[in-house]
Amino acid sequence: MSPAIGGTLNRVDGRAKVRGDARYSAEVAVTGLVHAVLVNATVASGRITAIDTAEAERADGVLAVFTHRNLSRVASVPPLLPSLAGLAAPGQTFFPMQDEVIHYSGQPIAIVVADTVERADHAGTLIRVEYAATPSITLLDQARDQAYVPERIFGGLLPGQASRGDVAKALAEAQVCVDATYRFAPNHHNPIEPSASTAVWEDVDRLTIYDSTQGPNATQFTVAALLGLPPISIRVVSHAVGGSFGSKAMIWHHPALAALAARQVGRPVQLALTREQMFTSCGHREEQEQRITIGAGADGRITALRHHKLSLTSRFDDWAEPSLQSPAVAYTSPHYEGIYHLVRGNTITPTFMRAPGEATGMFALECAMDELAEQIGIDPLELRLRNYSDADPESGNPWSSSGLKECYQRASELFGWRDRDSRPRREDQWLIGSGMASALYPVTQPVNPQRARARLYNDGTAVVEAGVSEFGTGVFTAMTQVAADALGLPVERVRFVGGSSDLPNVTAAVGSAGTSAVGSAVHLATTQLRDELIRRAVADAHSPLHGADPGTVVVQDGRMALRDRPDVGETYADMMARTLTPDAEVLGTWTPPPQDAGYGLHTFGAQMAEVAVDADLGVVRVRRMVGVFAPGRVLNRKTAHSQLMGGMLWGLGQALLEATRMDPRSGRWANASLGDYLVAVNADAPDVVVDTVEVHDEVVNPLGMKGVGEIGVVGAAAAIANAVHDATGRRQYELPITLEKLL
Ligand code: MOS
């Protein structure tokens, strides 16, 4: 294999980002730029009865104030569709400021445009609003009796319920049964860069939006539909994105609002959400409850699994993060039933959040598995091994690749699982315990063909392009490696360009599928370009390679040569100079395999954690985490390691810290700030050991990649909760595990 793939190339965008040279969407310099500030509803339900903008309009520097009375109507709101299709992907099917009705607190009710952001902000405080408020529902507990089973969830991609066998009968006959309900606080993504859009109209039908997005093409199609313009009218540029975790996966209101305001004031408009607005503008992980019922034989073999979820969605959309998908296939279980129940509430539509669905669903399953192991009296790892399935239990299809047993084995070695002291242990005031969990994440495939363009210049440098954006995943770096390998060039001579809807359309980078989807297209484009140049050389009477079989020619360091006679050959540059060729270009297209190609598609891993719990204060400190994953081909060991470790620490935050607290009296988030919403920081981070086991996967894509973006999260929180139980004897049924739960 080639040198670049699998190496540890530093991030190609790293230098610009740490030196402050990278340009984010609220930093683009545009002549004549003015600033928009959103004003948000302060009630959760009702309608606006009066809105007085006169004083705001008179304030210094103000160009315009828009409300539902004077903002242009949108042409249409496209249906909810996860952004895997490269098509329109609105975050919710409600678009604000079209009428006076308020559906959730934080809903935009006015836009103030002024010459500076401070003046716009001030003018916003001068708007007088009167509401006729109506009772709101912002907590599950307020409306459990209104729960319903949706026909489909997740933008129509998944059914609201699924079953196999006869779960009720199997549960009744089971020798051992675990029945547990887990509750999850809502979570918010909190990327370091709040979302922002800068909208510039060059003509009545030429709009450029600089947008902080996971999918420039998805933004383009969404704004086109909202504004009633053809996609050719809209260009979306996303130079640098400061994190996302799913908050920029679907396309929310701000790019279209910036565009509408810019069109009406006739100036370029920049709309940057505040930190607080990030809590009501880009979705969140919904409040939810999951009940797991496992029936098993006395030997621990699972005979039945029932998994019911109840969660809060918006008034418009049947959104639930897909928490039932991975648990349904994690272990062999002949009888299964999974049902989503939804309650409509006064919130924005929830959305993807890192390991969307699996982070909570696998938490529930893996904690219940720990309880089952305890009941039967066997080691938790042994229980997993007894229930290992080498085929997808739903379809019976073999896994495209697994590696799960190898992950268990390697994690055990690294952690010292089998030698651990499983008796209650105490060190001073600290109670010590260990826990483990399995990790599963589906191999998400994009819906549409993925395209990339590769161009080689006559000096032997190459530019490779695709519309993907870089929000910290390392995708630009990995694409540079893929292209360098296929073209036989040093990485310094390859430049990857992404972050624009003018470039070949690819999926938004979601579902851990960005790098593999775009990588497959880049691999095909660059391989085809190399083959094209080799064909030209062997066809050229003046080439030393003339007449050679193209299959015997390899490229290294920009030089094409016979594999067995490296002295016979010439460089791309020499061949192109002689043939008066300025450049050569290929558009590569990768069509993902159909979903029903006869394989179960999942990524697997194993997590282990050791915790210390303060016996007096209930404080949980995670001492060690070990995560071993089988993500298929790894393009860049360094960025992959960072992704997996970051995922595990994200799981630590999920276990112990992250919670958005709803105040049901006001219908508002009570801790909508980075100071009050706790995320894991360096001081919380234990010793984290990350490793991978190799699996070869010929099915998923040409590179054999299954992705590393989210699998690191899955199971991490369960391993910690199980370790807390091991240390204290107390089961944890509610996340986050705050200290009062251990007093
Ligand atoms: Mo990722 S949470 O699927 O954007």
Short mmCIF file of C-alpha atoms and ligand atoms in Angstrom, two decimals, residues 214 245-246 249 352-356 441 509-511 710, ligand 1:
data_model
loop_
_atom_site.label_atom_id
_atom_site.label_comp_id
_atom_site.label_asym_id
_atom_site.label_seq_id
_atom_site.Cartn_x
_atom_site.Cartn_y
_atom_site.Cartn_z
CA GLN A 214 -21.80 20.46 7.31
CA PHE A 245 -21.44 17.71 16.19
CA GLY A 246 -24.65 17.64 14.17
CA ALA A 249 -26.01 18.94 9.65
CA PHE A 352 -28.78 14.81 14.95
CA MET A 353 -26.27 14.99 17.75
CA ARG A 354 -22.99 13.09 17.62
CA ALA A 355 -23.77 9.35 17.48
CA PRO A 356 -27.40 10.34 16.92
CA TYR A 441 -22.77 2.35 14.87
CA ALA A 509 -20.76 15.16 6.20
CA VAL A 510 -23.10 13.32 8.57
CA GLY A 511 -23.49 9.87 10.06
CA GLU A 710 -19.14 8.71 16.08
MO1 MOS B 1 -23.62 13.74 12.67
S1 MOS B 1 -24.53 13.98 14.55
O1 MOS B 1 -24.60 12.49 12.03
O2 MOS B 1 -23.99 15.26 11.98
#
